Amino acid sequence: LNDLQSTYFSTQGNNSTGQVIVSSVAAQRIKVYAYSITSTAQAINTLSFASSLANPIWGMQMQSMSSGIVGANLAVTPPAWLFATAAAEALNFKVTGTTGTYHLAVSYFVEA
């Protein structure tokens, strides 16, 4: 693997629509090998990674108590990966439920 990449967003999830985290690549899959999500949102929200919004591929629920910081982190060593998009589809992040702000870091690589 010659092209391990990372991206960071500090205000994801301010609405109930999904946001593109990594744009689609023709005939390639985006394979996530690490992520970190943190928030102070006090409402229970369902967070999901999706392949072009239509296909949820990884999800969780998150809620902070009394303005504390809550988070989730998971990682494996490449070339292993946690989840992947369908070929030629973007990686999206979506928050459903009450809106909140989420800080999201994702490490990934792209291959067939």
PDB file of N, CA and C in Angstrom:
ATOM      1  N   LEU A   1       0.849  -1.189   0.000  1.00  0.00           N
ATOM      2  CA  LEU A   1       0.000   0.000   0.000  1.00  0.00           C
ATOM      3  C   LEU A   1       0.880   1.232   0.000  1.00  0.00           C
ATOM      4  N   ASN A   2       0.761   1.994  -1.049  1.00  0.00           N
ATOM      5  CA  ASN A   2       1.604   3.177  -1.196  1.00  0.00           C
ATOM      6  C   ASN A   2       0.889   4.472  -0.892  1.00  0.00           C
ATOM      7  N   ASP A   3      -0.407   4.421  -0.642  1.00  0.00           N
ATOM      8  CA  ASP A   3      -1.154   5.661  -0.564  1.00  0.00           C
ATOM      9  C   ASP A   3      -2.123   5.679   0.616  1.00  0.00           C
ATOM     10  N   LEU A   4      -1.608   5.567   1.842  1.00  0.00           N
ATOM     11  CA  LEU A   4      -2.455   5.683   3.020  1.00  0.00           C
ATOM     12  C   LEU A   4      -2.780   7.154   3.229  1.00  0.00           C
ATOM     13  N   GLN A   5      -4.055   7.459   3.474  1.00  0.00           N
ATOM     14  CA  GLN A   5      -4.496   8.843   3.577  1.00  0.00           C
ATOM     15  C   GLN A   5      -5.324   9.046   4.839  1.00  0.00           C
ATOM     16  N   SER A   6      -5.410  10.284   5.283  1.00  0.00           N
ATOM     17  CA  SER A   6      -6.241  10.639   6.433  1.00  0.00           C
ATOM     18  C   SER A   6      -6.941  11.950   6.158  1.00  0.00           C
ATOM     19  N   THR A   7      -8.078  12.123   6.805  1.00  0.00           N
ATOM     20  CA  THR A   7      -8.811  13.383   6.695  1.00  0.00           C
ATOM     21  C   THR A   7      -9.457  13.687   8.033  1.00  0.00           C
ATOM     22  N   TYR A   8      -9.743  14.962   8.291  1.00  0.00           N
ATOM     23  CA  TYR A   8     -10.314  15.391   9.561  1.00  0.00           C
ATOM     24  C   TYR A   8     -11.375  16.449   9.306  1.00  0.00           C
ATOM     25  N   PHE A   9     -12.505  16.331   9.996  1.00  0.00           N
ATOM     26  CA  PHE A   9     -13.573  17.312   9.913  1.00  0.00           C
ATOM     27  C   PHE A   9     -13.952  17.702  11.337  1.00  0.00           C
ATOM     28  N   SER A  10     -14.059  18.994  11.616  1.00  0.00           N
ATOM     29  CA  SER A  10     -14.337  19.417  12.982  1.00  0.00           C
ATOM     30  C   SER A  10     -15.785  19.797  13.231  1.00  0.00           C
ATOM     31  N   THR A  11     -16.616  19.825  12.213  1.00  0.00           N
ATOM     32  CA  THR A  11     -18.013  20.208  12.444  1.00  0.00           C
ATOM     33  C   THR A  11     -18.976  19.330  11.665  1.00  0.00           C
ATOM     34  N   GLN A  12     -18.738  18.048  11.616  1.00  0.00           N
ATOM     35  CA  GLN A  12     -19.648  17.159  10.911  1.00  0.00           C
ATOM     36  C   GLN A  12     -20.929  16.965  11.703  1.00  0.00           C
ATOM     37  N   GLY A  13     -22.028  16.757  10.984  1.00  0.00           N
ATOM     38  CA  GLY A  13     -23.275  16.405  11.635  1.00  0.00           C
ATOM     39  C   GLY A  13     -24.108  17.556  12.123  1.00  0.00           C
ATOM     40  N   ASN A  14     -23.895  18.759  11.610  1.00  0.00           N
ATOM     41  CA  ASN A  14     -24.704  19.891  12.052  1.00  0.00           C
ATOM     42  C   ASN A  14     -26.118  19.861  11.495  1.00  0.00           C
ATOM     43  N   ASN A  15     -26.426  18.894  10.674  1.00  0.00           N
ATOM     44  CA  ASN A  15     -27.787  18.718  10.173  1.00  0.00           C
ATOM     45  C   ASN A  15     -28.013  17.231   9.933  1.00  0.00           C
ATOM     46  N   SER A  16     -29.201  16.854   9.577  1.00  0.00           N
ATOM     47  CA  SER A  16     -29.508  15.427   9.446  1.00  0.00           C
ATOM     48  C   SER A  16     -29.163  14.851   8.079  1.00  0.00           C
ATOM     49  N   THR A  17     -28.596  15.650   7.218  1.00  0.00           N
ATOM     50  CA  THR A  17     -28.172  15.123   5.922  1.00  0.00           C
ATOM     51  C   THR A  17     -26.751  14.592   6.035  1.00  0.00           C
ATOM     52  N   GLY A  18     -26.344  13.778   5.101  1.00  0.00           N
ATOM     53  CA  GLY A  18     -25.000  13.230   5.123  1.00  0.00           C
ATOM     54  C   GLY A  18     -23.999  14.178   4.503  1.00  0.00           C
ATOM     55  N   GLN A  19     -22.749  14.004   4.896  1.00  0.00           N
ATOM     56  CA  GLN A  19     -21.670  14.781   4.310  1.00  0.00           C
ATOM     57  C   GLN A  19     -20.676  13.831   3.676  1.00  0.00           C
ATOM     58  N   VAL A  20     -20.150  14.226   2.529  1.00  0.00           N
ATOM     59  CA  VAL A  20     -19.131  13.434   1.853  1.00  0.00           C
ATOM     60  C   VAL A  20     -17.828  13.585   2.626  1.00  0.00           C
ATOM     61  N   ILE A  21     -17.257  12.451   3.028  1.00  0.00           N
ATOM     62  CA  ILE A  21     -15.976  12.443   3.729  1.00  0.00           C
ATOM     63  C   ILE A  21     -14.840  12.238   2.728  1.00  0.00           C
ATOM     64  N   VAL A  22     -15.029  11.274   1.816  1.00  0.00           N
ATOM     65  CA  VAL A  22     -14.046  11.008   0.761  1.00  0.00           C
ATOM     66  C   VAL A  22     -14.818  10.848  -0.543  1.00  0.00           C
ATOM     67  N   SER A  23     -14.426  11.585  -1.558  1.00  0.00           N
ATOM     68  CA  SER A  23     -15.101  11.516  -2.857  1.00  0.00           C
ATOM     69  C   SER A  23     -14.884  10.165  -3.515  1.00  0.00           C
ATOM     70  N   SER A  24     -15.818   9.808  -4.383  1.00  0.00           N
ATOM     71  CA  SER A  24     -15.737   8.532  -5.097  1.00  0.00           C
ATOM     72  C   SER A  24     -14.552   8.519  -6.056  1.00  0.00           C
ATOM     73  N   VAL A  25     -14.068   7.305  -6.333  1.00  0.00           N
ATOM     74  CA  VAL A  25     -12.984   7.094  -7.289  1.00  0.00           C
ATOM     75  C   VAL A  25     -13.456   6.001  -8.243  1.00  0.00           C
ATOM     76  N   ALA A  26     -13.372   6.251  -9.535  1.00  0.00           N
ATOM     77  CA  ALA A  26     -13.879   5.310 -10.540  1.00  0.00           C
ATOM     78  C   ALA A  26     -13.307   3.907 -10.337  1.00  0.00           C
ATOM     79  N   ALA A  27     -14.193   2.930 -10.243  1.00  0.00           N
ATOM     80  CA  ALA A  27     -13.864   1.496 -10.145  1.00  0.00           C
ATOM     81  C   ALA A  27     -13.057   1.124  -8.898  1.00  0.00           C
ATOM     82  N   GLN A  28     -12.999   2.012  -7.909  1.00  0.00           N
ATOM     83  CA  GLN A  28     -12.217   1.764  -6.701  1.00  0.00           C
ATOM     84  C   GLN A  28     -13.110   1.826  -5.457  1.00  0.00           C
ATOM     85  N   ARG A  29     -12.688   1.126  -4.400  1.00  0.00           N
ATOM     86  CA  ARG A  29     -13.390   1.159  -3.113  1.00  0.00           C
ATOM     87  C   ARG A  29     -12.568   1.960  -2.116  1.00  0.00           C
ATOM     88  N   ILE A  30     -13.234   2.714  -1.258  1.00  0.00           N
ATOM     89  CA  ILE A  30     -12.571   3.436  -0.179  1.00  0.00           C
ATOM     90  C   ILE A  30     -12.609   2.513   1.033  1.00  0.00           C
ATOM     91  N   LYS A  31     -11.438   2.139   1.538  1.00  0.00           N
ATOM     92  CA  LYS A  31     -11.339   1.183   2.643  1.00  0.00           C
ATOM     93  C   LYS A  31     -10.812   1.904   3.881  1.00  0.00           C
ATOM     94  N   VAL A  32     -11.650   1.978   4.901  1.00  0.00           N
ATOM     95  CA  VAL A  32     -11.318   2.681   6.140  1.00  0.00           C
ATOM     96  C   VAL A  32     -10.633   1.709   7.096  1.00  0.00           C
ATOM     97  N   TYR A  33      -9.435   2.104   7.576  1.00  0.00           N
ATOM     98  CA  TYR A  33      -8.731   1.247   8.528  1.00  0.00           C
ATOM     99  C   TYR A  33      -8.642   1.869   9.922  1.00  0.00           C
ATOM    100  N   ALA A  34      -9.079   3.114  10.078  1.00  0.00           N
ATOM    101  CA  ALA A  34      -9.098   3.746  11.406  1.00  0.00           C
ATOM    102  C   ALA A  34     -10.059   4.918  11.408  1.00  0.00           C
ATOM    103  N   TYR A  35     -10.716   5.125  12.548  1.00  0.00           N
ATOM    104  CA  TYR A  35     -11.536   6.318  12.705  1.00  0.00           C
ATOM    105  C   TYR A  35     -11.578   6.731  14.168  1.00  0.00           C
ATOM    106  N   SER A  36     -11.873   8.003  14.381  1.00  0.00           N
ATOM    107  CA  SER A  36     -12.090   8.559  15.708  1.00  0.00           C
ATOM    108  C   SER A  36     -13.226   9.563  15.595  1.00  0.00           C
ATOM    109  N   ILE A  37     -14.191   9.458  16.498  1.00  0.00           N
ATOM    110  CA  ILE A  37     -15.320  10.383  16.530  1.00  0.00           C
ATOM    111  C   ILE A  37     -15.456  10.885  17.959  1.00  0.00           C
ATOM    112  N   THR A  38     -15.545  12.204  18.149  1.00  0.00           N
ATOM    113  CA  THR A  38     -15.795  12.776  19.470  1.00  0.00           C
ATOM    114  C   THR A  38     -16.897  13.816  19.374  1.00  0.00           C
ATOM    115  N   SER A  39     -17.565  14.060  20.512  1.00  0.00           N
ATOM    116  CA  SER A  39     -18.655  15.027  20.532  1.00  0.00           C
ATOM    117  C   SER A  39     -19.019  15.392  21.967  1.00  0.00           C
ATOM    118  N   THR A  40     -19.723  16.515  22.110  1.00  0.00           N
ATOM    119  CA  THR A  40     -20.339  16.882  23.382  1.00  0.00           C
ATOM    120  C   THR A  40     -21.859  16.928  23.250  1.00  0.00           C
ATOM    121  N   ALA A  41     -22.407  16.411  22.142  1.00  0.00           N
ATOM    122  CA  ALA A  41     -23.861  16.401  21.925  1.00  0.00           C
ATOM    123  C   ALA A  41     -24.534  15.550  22.996  1.00  0.00           C
ATOM    124  N   GLN A  42     -25.523  16.133  23.684  1.00  0.00           N
ATOM    125  CA  GLN A  42     -26.162  15.438  24.791  1.00  0.00           C
ATOM    126  C   GLN A  42     -27.367  14.609  24.382  1.00  0.00           C
ATOM    127  N   ALA A  43     -27.807  14.721  23.161  1.00  0.00           N
ATOM    128  CA  ALA A  43     -28.919  13.904  22.681  1.00  0.00           C
ATOM    129  C   ALA A  43     -28.373  12.594  22.123  1.00  0.00           C
ATOM    130  N   ILE A  44     -29.197  11.548  22.149  1.00  0.00           N
ATOM    131  CA  ILE A  44     -28.793  10.282  21.539  1.00  0.00           C
ATOM    132  C   ILE A  44     -28.938  10.418  20.025  1.00  0.00           C
ATOM    133  N   ASN A  45     -27.849  10.217  19.325  1.00  0.00           N
ATOM    134  CA  ASN A  45     -27.845  10.277  17.872  1.00  0.00           C
ATOM    135  C   ASN A  45     -27.299   8.980  17.311  1.00  0.00           C
ATOM    136  N   THR A  46     -27.797   8.587  16.158  1.00  0.00           N
ATOM    137  CA  THR A  46     -27.245   7.455  15.431  1.00  0.00           C
ATOM    138  C   THR A  46     -26.294   8.007  14.390  1.00  0.00           C
ATOM    139  N   LEU A  47     -25.058   7.538  14.435  1.00  0.00           N
ATOM    140  CA  LEU A  47     -24.027   7.971  13.502  1.00  0.00           C
ATOM    141  C   LEU A  47     -23.766   6.826  12.547  1.00  0.00           C
ATOM    142  N   SER A  48     -23.609   7.126  11.278  1.00  0.00           N
ATOM    143  CA  SER A  48     -23.316   6.049  10.333  1.00  0.00           C
ATOM    144  C   SER A  48     -22.393   6.517   9.224  1.00  0.00           C
ATOM    145  N   PHE A  49     -21.542   5.591   8.809  1.00  0.00           N
ATOM    146  CA  PHE A  49     -20.765   5.758   7.596  1.00  0.00           C
ATOM    147  C   PHE A  49     -21.564   5.060   6.517  1.00  0.00           C
ATOM    148  N   ALA A  50     -21.609   5.630   5.331  1.00  0.00           N
ATOM    149  CA  ALA A  50     -22.415   5.060   4.254  1.00  0.00           C
ATOM    150  C   ALA A  50     -21.665   5.122   2.940  1.00  0.00           C
ATOM    151  N   SER A  51     -22.037   4.216   2.087  1.00  0.00           N
ATOM    152  CA  SER A  51     -21.533   4.184   0.728  1.00  0.00           C
ATOM    153  C   SER A  51     -22.531   4.967  -0.121  1.00  0.00           C
ATOM    154  N   SER A  52     -22.176   6.206  -0.482  1.00  0.00           N
ATOM    155  CA  SER A  52     -23.044   7.115  -1.245  1.00  0.00           C
ATOM    156  C   SER A  52     -24.424   7.295  -0.622  1.00  0.00           C
ATOM    157  N   LEU A  53     -24.484   7.516   0.660  1.00  0.00           N
ATOM    158  CA  LEU A  53     -25.683   7.811   1.456  1.00  0.00           C
ATOM    159  C   LEU A  53     -26.713   6.689   1.513  1.00  0.00           C
ATOM    160  N   ALA A  54     -26.877   5.939   0.456  1.00  0.00           N
ATOM    161  CA  ALA A  54     -27.956   4.960   0.404  1.00  0.00           C
ATOM    162  C   ALA A  54     -27.649   3.684   1.176  1.00  0.00           C
ATOM    163  N   ASN A  55     -26.406   3.326   1.317  1.00  0.00           N
ATOM    164  CA  ASN A  55     -26.040   2.039   1.895  1.00  0.00           C
ATOM    165  C   ASN A  55     -25.223   2.203   3.165  1.00  0.00           C
ATOM    166  N   PRO A  56     -25.857   2.198   4.352  1.00  0.00           N
ATOM    167  CA  PRO A  56     -25.074   2.273   5.598  1.00  0.00           C
ATOM    168  C   PRO A  56     -24.133   1.071   5.696  1.00  0.00           C
ATOM    169  N   ILE A  57     -22.885   1.330   6.053  1.00  0.00           N
ATOM    170  CA  ILE A  57     -21.916   0.245   6.139  1.00  0.00           C
ATOM    171  C   ILE A  57     -21.305   0.117   7.534  1.00  0.00           C
ATOM    172  N   TRP A  58     -21.475   1.108   8.407  1.00  0.00           N
ATOM    173  CA  TRP A  58     -20.943   1.043   9.767  1.00  0.00           C
ATOM    174  C   TRP A  58     -21.699   2.062  10.601  1.00  0.00           C
ATOM    175  N   GLY A  59     -22.158   1.685  11.758  1.00  0.00           N
ATOM    176  CA  GLY A  59     -22.926   2.633  12.551  1.00  0.00           C
ATOM    177  C   GLY A  59     -22.759   2.444  14.046  1.00  0.00           C
ATOM    178  N   MET A  60     -23.244   3.423  14.797  1.00  0.00           N
ATOM    179  CA  MET A  60     -23.202   3.402  16.262  1.00  0.00           C
ATOM    180  C   MET A  60     -24.135   4.477  16.797  1.00  0.00           C
ATOM    181  N   GLN A  61     -24.442   4.399  18.082  1.00  0.00           N
ATOM    182  CA  GLN A  61     -25.171   5.469  18.755  1.00  0.00           C
ATOM    183  C   GLN A  61     -24.226   6.136  19.731  1.00  0.00           C
ATOM    184  N   MET A  62     -24.406   7.456  19.907  1.00  0.00           N
ATOM    185  CA  MET A  62     -23.518   8.197  20.781  1.00  0.00           C
ATOM    186  C   MET A  62     -24.312   9.252  21.542  1.00  0.00           C
ATOM    187  N   GLN A  63     -23.952   9.453  22.809  1.00  0.00           N
ATOM    188  CA  GLN A  63     -24.576  10.481  23.641  1.00  0.00           C
ATOM    189  C   GLN A  63     -23.585  10.906  24.710  1.00  0.00           C
ATOM    190  N   SER A  64     -23.441  12.211  24.872  1.00  0.00           N
ATOM    191  CA  SER A  64     -22.594  12.761  25.922  1.00  0.00           C
ATOM    192  C   SER A  64     -23.457  13.105  27.128  1.00  0.00           C
ATOM    193  N   MET A  65     -22.893  13.028  28.289  1.00  0.00           N
ATOM    194  CA  MET A  65     -23.609  13.400  29.516  1.00  0.00           C
ATOM    195  C   MET A  65     -23.039  14.701  30.068  1.00  0.00           C
ATOM    196  N   SER A  66     -23.908  15.627  30.374  1.00  0.00           N
ATOM    197  CA  SER A  66     -23.543  16.857  31.065  1.00  0.00           C
ATOM    198  C   SER A  66     -22.357  17.584  30.426  1.00  0.00           C
ATOM    199  N   SER A  67     -22.390  17.749  29.129  1.00  0.00           N
ATOM    200  CA  SER A  67     -21.379  18.477  28.348  1.00  0.00           C
ATOM    201  C   SER A  67     -19.993  17.857  28.388  1.00  0.00           C
ATOM    202  N   GLY A  68     -19.881  16.622  28.817  1.00  0.00           N
ATOM    203  CA  GLY A  68     -18.593  15.930  28.754  1.00  0.00           C
ATOM    204  C   GLY A  68     -18.310  15.505  27.323  1.00  0.00           C
ATOM    205  N   ILE A  69     -17.089  15.130  27.076  1.00  0.00           N
ATOM    206  CA  ILE A  69     -16.715  14.663  25.748  1.00  0.00           C
ATOM    207  C   ILE A  69     -16.864  13.150  25.711  1.00  0.00           C
ATOM    208  N   VAL A  70     -17.524  12.666  24.673  1.00  0.00           N
ATOM    209  CA  VAL A  70     -17.677  11.230  24.450  1.00  0.00           C
ATOM    210  C   VAL A  70     -17.063  10.913  23.100  1.00  0.00           C
ATOM    211  N   GLY A  71     -16.606   9.672  22.934  1.00  0.00           N
ATOM    212  CA  GLY A  71     -15.993   9.348  21.656  1.00  0.00           C
ATOM    213  C   GLY A  71     -15.913   7.862  21.384  1.00  0.00           C
ATOM    214  N   ALA A  72     -15.539   7.557  20.163  1.00  0.00           N
ATOM    215  CA  ALA A  72     -15.327   6.185  19.722  1.00  0.00           C
ATOM    216  C   ALA A  72     -14.111   6.174  18.812  1.00  0.00           C
ATOM    217  N   ASN A  73     -13.240   5.193  19.025  1.00  0.00           N
ATOM    218  CA  ASN A  73     -12.036   5.037  18.207  1.00  0.00           C
ATOM    219  C   ASN A  73     -11.887   3.566  17.865  1.00  0.00           C
ATOM    220  N   LEU A  74     -11.472   3.294  16.654  1.00  0.00           N
ATOM    221  CA  LEU A  74     -11.216   1.917  16.257  1.00  0.00           C
ATOM    222  C   LEU A  74     -10.199   1.937  15.131  1.00  0.00           C
ATOM    223  N   ALA A  75      -9.265   0.969  15.163  1.00  0.00           N
ATOM    224  CA  ALA A  75      -8.231   0.925  14.125  1.00  0.00           C
ATOM    225  C   ALA A  75      -7.712  -0.498  13.958  1.00  0.00           C
ATOM    226  N   VAL A  76      -7.296  -0.806  12.750  1.00  0.00           N
ATOM    227  CA  VAL A  76      -6.579  -2.035  12.427  1.00  0.00           C
ATOM    228  C   VAL A  76      -5.358  -1.634  11.601  1.00  0.00           C
ATOM    229  N   THR A  77      -4.441  -2.559  11.413  1.00  0.00           N
ATOM    230  CA  THR A  77      -3.236  -2.278  10.644  1.00  0.00           C
ATOM    231  C   THR A  77      -3.460  -2.617   9.171  1.00  0.00           C
ATOM    232  N   PRO A  78      -3.249  -1.638   8.271  1.00  0.00           N
ATOM    233  CA  PRO A  78      -3.392  -1.941   6.844  1.00  0.00           C
ATOM    234  C   PRO A  78      -2.406  -3.030   6.436  1.00  0.00           C
ATOM    235  N   PRO A  79      -2.773  -3.896   5.517  1.00  0.00           N
ATOM    236  CA  PRO A  79      -3.855  -3.799   4.562  1.00  0.00           C
ATOM    237  C   PRO A  79      -5.221  -4.253   5.077  1.00  0.00           C
ATOM    238  N   ALA A  80      -5.350  -4.599   6.340  1.00  0.00           N
ATOM    239  CA  ALA A  80      -6.676  -4.899   6.885  1.00  0.00           C
ATOM    240  C   ALA A  80      -7.510  -3.622   6.885  1.00  0.00           C
ATOM    241  N   TRP A  81      -8.818  -3.759   6.871  1.00  0.00           N
ATOM    242  CA  TRP A  81      -9.695  -2.595   6.890  1.00  0.00           C
ATOM    243  C   TRP A  81     -10.957  -2.932   7.673  1.00  0.00           C
ATOM    244  N   LEU A  82     -11.595  -1.896   8.234  1.00  0.00           N
ATOM    245  CA  LEU A  82     -12.801  -2.055   9.049  1.00  0.00           C
ATOM    246  C   LEU A  82     -14.053  -2.157   8.198  1.00  0.00           C
ATOM    247  N   PHE A  83     -14.172  -1.283   7.213  1.00  0.00           N
ATOM    248  CA  PHE A  83     -15.312  -1.274   6.309  1.00  0.00           C
ATOM    249  C   PHE A  83     -14.924  -0.564   5.031  1.00  0.00           C
ATOM    250  N   ALA A  84     -15.712  -0.795   3.975  1.00  0.00           N
ATOM    251  CA  ALA A  84     -15.377  -0.233   2.663  1.00  0.00           C
ATOM    252  C   ALA A  84     -16.644   0.150   1.920  1.00  0.00           C
ATOM    253  N   THR A  85     -16.525   1.121   1.057  1.00  0.00           N
ATOM    254  CA  THR A  85     -17.629   1.513   0.190  1.00  0.00           C
ATOM    255  C   THR A  85     -17.762   0.516  -0.952  1.00  0.00           C
ATOM    256  N   ALA A  86     -18.844   0.608  -1.670  1.00  0.00           N
ATOM    257  CA  ALA A  86     -18.969  -0.108  -2.932  1.00  0.00           C
ATOM    258  C   ALA A  86     -18.055   0.590  -3.940  1.00  0.00           C
ATOM    259  N   ALA A  87     -17.695  -0.096  -4.995  1.00  0.00           N
ATOM    260  CA  ALA A  87     -16.825   0.490  -6.021  1.00  0.00           C
ATOM    261  C   ALA A  87     -17.468   1.739  -6.613  1.00  0.00           C
ATOM    262  N   ALA A  88     -16.673   2.762  -6.801  1.00  0.00           N
ATOM    263  CA  ALA A  88     -17.077   4.030  -7.418  1.00  0.00           C
ATOM    264  C   ALA A  88     -18.112   4.801  -6.606  1.00  0.00           C
ATOM    265  N   GLU A  89     -18.169   4.575  -5.284  1.00  0.00           N
ATOM    266  CA  GLU A  89     -19.085   5.334  -4.428  1.00  0.00           C
ATOM    267  C   GLU A  89     -18.306   6.095  -3.364  1.00  0.00           C
ATOM    268  N   ALA A  90     -18.802   7.271  -3.020  1.00  0.00           N
ATOM    269  CA  ALA A  90     -18.169   8.123  -2.019  1.00  0.00           C
ATOM    270  C   ALA A  90     -18.406   7.565  -0.618  1.00  0.00           C
ATOM    271  N   LEU A  91     -17.521   7.929   0.307  1.00  0.00           N
ATOM    272  CA  LEU A  91     -17.716   7.614   1.725  1.00  0.00           C
ATOM    273  C   LEU A  91     -18.415   8.799   2.368  1.00  0.00           C
ATOM    274  N   ASN A  92     -19.553   8.538   3.001  1.00  0.00           N
ATOM    275  CA  ASN A  92     -20.351   9.587   3.624  1.00  0.00           C
ATOM    276  C   ASN A  92     -20.493   9.340   5.113  1.00  0.00           C
ATOM    277  N   PHE A  93     -20.758  10.422   5.859  1.00  0.00           N
ATOM    278  CA  PHE A  93     -21.023  10.352   7.299  1.00  0.00           C
ATOM    279  C   PHE A  93     -22.368  11.011   7.545  1.00  0.00           C
ATOM    280  N   LYS A  94     -23.235  10.349   8.311  1.00  0.00           N
ATOM    281  CA  LYS A  94     -24.571  10.863   8.534  1.00  0.00           C
ATOM    282  C   LYS A  94     -24.935  10.778  10.012  1.00  0.00           C
ATOM    283  N   VAL A  95     -25.622  11.804  10.486  1.00  0.00           N
ATOM    284  CA  VAL A  95     -26.136  11.846  11.850  1.00  0.00           C
ATOM    285  C   VAL A  95     -27.653  11.871  11.763  1.00  0.00           C
ATOM    286  N   THR A  96     -28.315  10.932  12.431  1.00  0.00           N
ATOM    287  CA  THR A  96     -29.772  10.946  12.483  1.00  0.00           C
ATOM    288  C   THR A  96     -30.201  11.084  13.930  1.00  0.00           C
ATOM    289  N   GLY A  97     -31.313  11.739  14.135  1.00  0.00           N
ATOM    290  CA  GLY A  97     -31.768  12.080  15.479  1.00  0.00           C
ATOM    291  C   GLY A  97     -31.611  13.569  15.655  1.00  0.00           C
ATOM    292  N   THR A  98     -31.448  14.009  16.877  1.00  0.00           N
ATOM    293  CA  THR A  98     -31.203  15.422  17.156  1.00  0.00           C
ATOM    294  C   THR A  98     -29.849  15.802  16.584  1.00  0.00           C
ATOM    295  N   THR A  99     -29.751  16.951  16.001  1.00  0.00           N
ATOM    296  CA  THR A  99     -28.472  17.354  15.410  1.00  0.00           C
ATOM    297  C   THR A  99     -27.449  17.643  16.487  1.00  0.00           C
ATOM    298  N   GLY A 100     -26.205  17.526  16.140  1.00  0.00           N
ATOM    299  CA  GLY A 100     -25.100  17.804  17.046  1.00  0.00           C
ATOM    300  C   GLY A 100     -23.831  17.934  16.238  1.00  0.00           C
ATOM    301  N   THR A 101     -22.788  18.417  16.865  1.00  0.00           N
ATOM    302  CA  THR A 101     -21.507  18.584  16.193  1.00  0.00           C
ATOM    303  C   THR A 101     -20.590  17.424  16.563  1.00  0.00           C
ATOM    304  N   TYR A 102     -19.962  16.846  15.564  1.00  0.00           N
ATOM    305  CA  TYR A 102     -19.068  15.711  15.747  1.00  0.00           C
ATOM    306  C   TYR A 102     -17.724  16.017  15.111  1.00  0.00           C
ATOM    307  N   HIS A 103     -16.658  15.643  15.796  1.00  0.00           N
ATOM    308  CA  HIS A 103     -15.300  15.796  15.292  1.00  0.00           C
ATOM    309  C   HIS A 103     -14.877  14.417  14.796  1.00  0.00           C
ATOM    310  N   LEU A 104     -14.525  14.338  13.546  1.00  0.00           N
ATOM    311  CA  LEU A 104     -14.341  13.056  12.873  1.00  0.00           C
ATOM    312  C   LEU A 104     -12.979  13.004  12.184  1.00  0.00           C
ATOM    313  N   ALA A 105     -12.217  11.956  12.492  1.00  0.00           N
ATOM    314  CA  ALA A 105     -10.950  11.693  11.801  1.00  0.00           C
ATOM    315  C   ALA A 105     -11.037  10.306  11.192  1.00  0.00           C
ATOM    316  N   VAL A 106     -10.631  10.175   9.929  1.00  0.00           N
ATOM    317  CA  VAL A 106     -10.719   8.909   9.213  1.00  0.00           C
ATOM    318  C   VAL A 106      -9.413   8.664   8.480  1.00  0.00           C
ATOM    319  N   SER A 107      -8.903   7.429   8.587  1.00  0.00           N
ATOM    320  CA  SER A 107      -7.725   7.013   7.816  1.00  0.00           C
ATOM    321  C   SER A 107      -8.175   5.924   6.867  1.00  0.00           C
ATOM    322  N   TYR A 108      -7.699   5.996   5.631  1.00  0.00           N
ATOM    323  CA  TYR A 108      -8.224   5.109   4.592  1.00  0.00           C
ATOM    324  C   TYR A 108      -7.206   4.906   3.476  1.00  0.00           C
ATOM    325  N   PHE A 109      -7.506   3.940   2.633  1.00  0.00           N
ATOM    326  CA  PHE A 109      -6.776   3.766   1.378  1.00  0.00           C
ATOM    327  C   PHE A 109      -7.793   3.406   0.305  1.00  0.00           C
ATOM    328  N   VAL A 110      -7.410   3.558  -0.951  1.00  0.00           N
ATOM    329  CA  VAL A 110      -8.302   3.320  -2.072  1.00  0.00           C
ATOM    330  C   VAL A 110      -7.699   2.217  -2.936  1.00  0.00           C
ATOM    331  N   GLU A 111      -8.516   1.191  -3.229  1.00  0.00           N
ATOM    332  CA  GLU A 111      -8.087   0.125  -4.115  1.00  0.00           C
ATOM    333  C   GLU A 111      -9.317  -0.609  -4.643  1.00  0.00           C
ATOM    334  N   ALA A 112      -9.116  -1.480  -5.598  1.00  0.00           N
ATOM    335  CA  ALA A 112     -10.231  -2.222  -6.203  1.00  0.00           C
ATOM    336  C   ALA A 112     -10.834  -3.180  -5.199  1.00  0.00           C
TER     337      ALA A 112
END
